[in-house]
Amino acid sequence: MKSKVGNVIVGQSGGPTAVINSSLVGVYKTAMDRGANKVFGMLNGIQGFLEGRYVDLSNHIKSDLDIELLKRTPSAFLGSCRYKLPEIKDNTEIFDQIFARLKEMEIEYFFYIGGNDSMDTIKKLTDYGIITGSSIKFMGVPKTIDNDLDITDHTPGYGSAAKYIGSITKEVIRDGLVYDQQNVTILEVMGRNAGWLTGAAALAKGEDCEGPDMIFLPELPFDLEAFKRKVKELHARKKSVVIAVSEGVKLPDGRYVCELSEGVEFVDAFGHKALTGTARVLANMIAKEVGCKTRAIEFSTLQRCASHIVSRVDITEAFQVGGAAVKAAFEGSNGEMVILKRVSDDPYICVTDTYDVHKIANVEKKVPREWINEEGDYVMPEFLNYIRPLIQAELTPIMVDGLPRHLTLND
Amino acid sequence: MKSKVGNVIVGQSGGPTAVINSSLVGVYKTAMDRGANKVFGMLNGIQGFLEGRYVDLSNHIKSDLDIELLKRTPSAFLGSCRYKLPEIKDNTEIFDQIFARLKEMEIEYFFYIGGNDSMDTIKKLTDYGIITGSSIKFMGVPKTIDNDLDITDHTPGYGSAAKYIGSITKEVIRDGLVYDQQNVTILEVMGRNAGWLTGAAALAKGEDCEGPDMIFLPELPFDLEAFKRKVKELHARKKSVVIAVSEGVKLPDGRYVCELSEGVEFVDAFGHKALTGTARVLANMIAKEVGCKTRAIEFSTLQRCASHIVSRVDITEAFQVGGAAVKAAFEGSNGEMVILKRVSDDPYICVTDTYDVHKIANVEKKVPREWINEEGDYVMPEFLNYIRPLIQAELTPIMVDGLPRHLTLND
């Protein structure tokens, strides 16, 4: 008979992914199977928790069908936040507040599904717990389409975004070939500082598709003149030219390419200029200088919410990292993040392990220079060998009346 | 035993769709099954044919697997064109050229898969055939994501585009709810003059999604002040506001909304200002006036090439109209287009028939005024009853190594 292990709380933080809820299910189901008393879900991450907003997940996940629906529901089920805890030395009040609430709710295990910033939260809570002699176990569950977390081979969420980008790039390339008229298409892919997602456009290349002509990652400075020269060369010998660029490509002087857009301001509520319009800036330039039909396509948020075409490997691993976090915490781990360790590419074998969150938080993993070609306009085979296993197989949505069905908190 | 029926030629024209090749397969397979000698495919439609470019389809469709792959391949397999034949009275030379080539190739049946402009081609060729006493049968096969062909209940290609728009809209709405921060998202949908595609965003609405907040079709003038006022009202009481607009919405003075964009010129090789940027113009306006986080998402060409999520009803009907065209032509029809006739909504029953192409060509079918609400900012239940059957069921891609596999002319 299972022994009761007290209460668990789980939160989701940072940008959504198509499979973030599969990790939530992994935490929930494993905790319940291993005898957790209650599994709470904080609403909008630690920010909502500080406001006393949380739910008892058993009231919302009521059946095996709910579990299957939730796995396939994009965007954080519990809502998310972009809240960074202060340094402990600057403000202990907020930590006292969190720990008081955790105590009041009799929480023994705390799981946080997220990326870099979220691991910073786990790190600080662990540290404060140790300082104050708390017995609560804090564990990080990796998640981000950006794949920029260190130590782990890759992050859940990345494989599905890559599969979406590869598929859509392939479809757009076919579309560009339809007319007997020359055209240049620029695809804008997410990833401000790391080119993992943009490089995924190369997946389109295969026996039935020649793939994009060039790929520009944010890891290298963007040489505008070389870019224009290469596009002209390609345009001179090909009907349809397709180029993938990261939203975050920067000129050698440090300015973002999207800042070259004149007269357009796209700011958010905080006055931050949004990194959007890179593809359009480049397409306009090419239209003017080359005089051909151009098209700018921003993949936009679809990259992180297209749960209608997820990678089964990804959604399975997302579940596994959630489960592994629970297992590790229940067995005494604290202040760690679950990582994925690749044993081999072919056959693809990948196992979970745990790693000190202090060494992961706030570190950004970029595409290695040697995985980008010398000219800086394409990825090398090593990149594709790395990414290909992560996009394999599918988990089809549960379709109701013609559309994918999701589970929501209001159900 | 089947009697040999001579040679057949088929072409694809106008904008691509996710299921246009299913119609090509319908023509090819039905013609072969009914004893056609050869089935040729013109490359880049009538334009390529005039240049003597065509293939023998049997050299490219070699197995049942090829047929299944081709059905699932987006964008015109044979390439497309936007070529309009001159009026017969203005130029008989070009017609003589076409008919000479058809005679040389011993063509008895001519099929053209396309929309309004393509039906104009069928009309003119039929007329010229009658004038010159040709025995060739010309038949139109309907196709367009825009659903703006007259007489037919709907057009193949529309259902899949609508399913994609509904699914993506639903996923984007979920994405917008993830943060505890107010935001306004504007979705830009294709359809210059008809709102069939934009209206499909309403499909997202269901038990698990409240759907977009407003939908603006190009059938009605766009009242910018009323739009801003309504967004402000919604913003005052909702966390996340999602609005779908047609790329073709126009101000009461006749200017396109996208022309309000300052400092941005997005022109093609012919100097045509592209109808793109409508969502961005509106999002920028809202960002400035409401001061909240905004996002503009253009669904772009993905609407017409997302074969990874097609409607099975649509792909089946696309095949059927191709087959019905062959059957009708082989039985003597000439100068007609296959149409879809809906017998009932629930259960959905739809049959094929044929109709005089002269009465279809160059007519644009718009969304009826009574299918749009009085305020002009949403579609009525009648619209949804019409569209819902068209998006039902799926035909999953054939996935190879993690991505959808396509059939191409080079295979």
Coordinates of N, CA, C and O in Angstrom, one line a residue, chain A residues 5 58 63 114 137 155 185 190 195 202 215 261 275 277 285 291 318 328 359 390:
Chain A
V5 N 2.0 11.0 1.2 CA 3.2 11.8 1.2 C 2.9 13.3 1.3 O 3.8 14.1 1.0
S58 N -7.3 18.1 -8.7 CA -8.2 17.0 -8.8 C -9.6 17.5 -9.1 O -10.4 16.7 -9.6
S63 N -10.7 12.7 -15.1 CA -10.8 11.4 -15.8 C -9.5 11.2 -16.6 O -8.8 12.1 -16.9
G114 N 9.3 25.5 -16.2 CA 9.7 26.7 -16.9 C 11.1 26.7 -17.5 O 11.7 25.6 -17.5
K137 N 10.7 20.3 -0.5 CA 11.6 20.0 -1.6 C 11.2 20.9 -2.8 O 10.0 20.9 -3.2
T155 N 15.2 20.9 -24.4 CA 14.1 21.1 -23.5 C 12.8 20.7 -24.1 O 12.6 20.9 -25.3
T185 N 10.9 34.8 -50.4 CA 10.1 34.7 -49.2 C 11.0 34.7 -48.0 O 12.0 34.0 -48.0
M190 N 11.0 32.7 -34.2 CA 11.3 33.2 -32.8 C 12.7 32.8 -32.4 O 13.3 31.9 -32.9
G195 N 19.6 30.5 -31.8 CA 19.0 30.1 -33.1 C 18.5 28.7 -33.2 O 18.3 28.2 -34.3
A202 N 15.8 24.1 -41.4 CA 16.5 23.2 -42.3 C 15.9 21.8 -42.4 O 16.2 21.0 -43.3
I215 N 19.7 30.3 -44.0 CA 19.2 30.4 -42.6 C 20.2 31.3 -41.8 O 21.4 31.0 -41.7
S261 N 13.4 49.3 -39.6 CA 12.1 49.6 -40.2 C 11.8 51.1 -39.8 O 11.9 51.5 -38.7
L275 N 10.4 42.8 -31.0 CA 11.3 42.3 -32.0 C 10.5 41.7 -33.1 O 10.4 40.5 -33.2
G277 N 9.0 42.2 -37.2 CA 9.1 42.9 -38.4 C 10.4 42.7 -39.1 O 10.7 43.3 -40.1
M285 N 13.3 45.5 -48.4 CA 14.6 45.9 -49.0 C 14.9 45.1 -50.3 O 15.3 45.7 -51.3
G291 N 13.6 44.0 -57.0 CA 12.5 44.3 -57.9 C 11.6 43.1 -58.2 O 11.0 43.0 -59.2
A318 N 8.1 15.5 -22.3 CA 7.5 16.5 -21.4 C 6.9 15.9 -20.2 O 7.0 16.3 -19.1
A328 N 12.1 12.2 -8.0 CA 13.3 12.6 -7.4 C 13.0 13.4 -6.1 O 13.6 13.1 -5.1
K359 N 23.4 25.7 -11.1 CA 24.3 25.7 -12.3 C 23.6 25.9 -13.6 O 24.2 26.0 -14.6
L390 N 14.2 14.6 -32.2 CA 13.2 15.3 -31.3 C 11.9 15.6 -32.0 O 10.9 16.0 -31.3

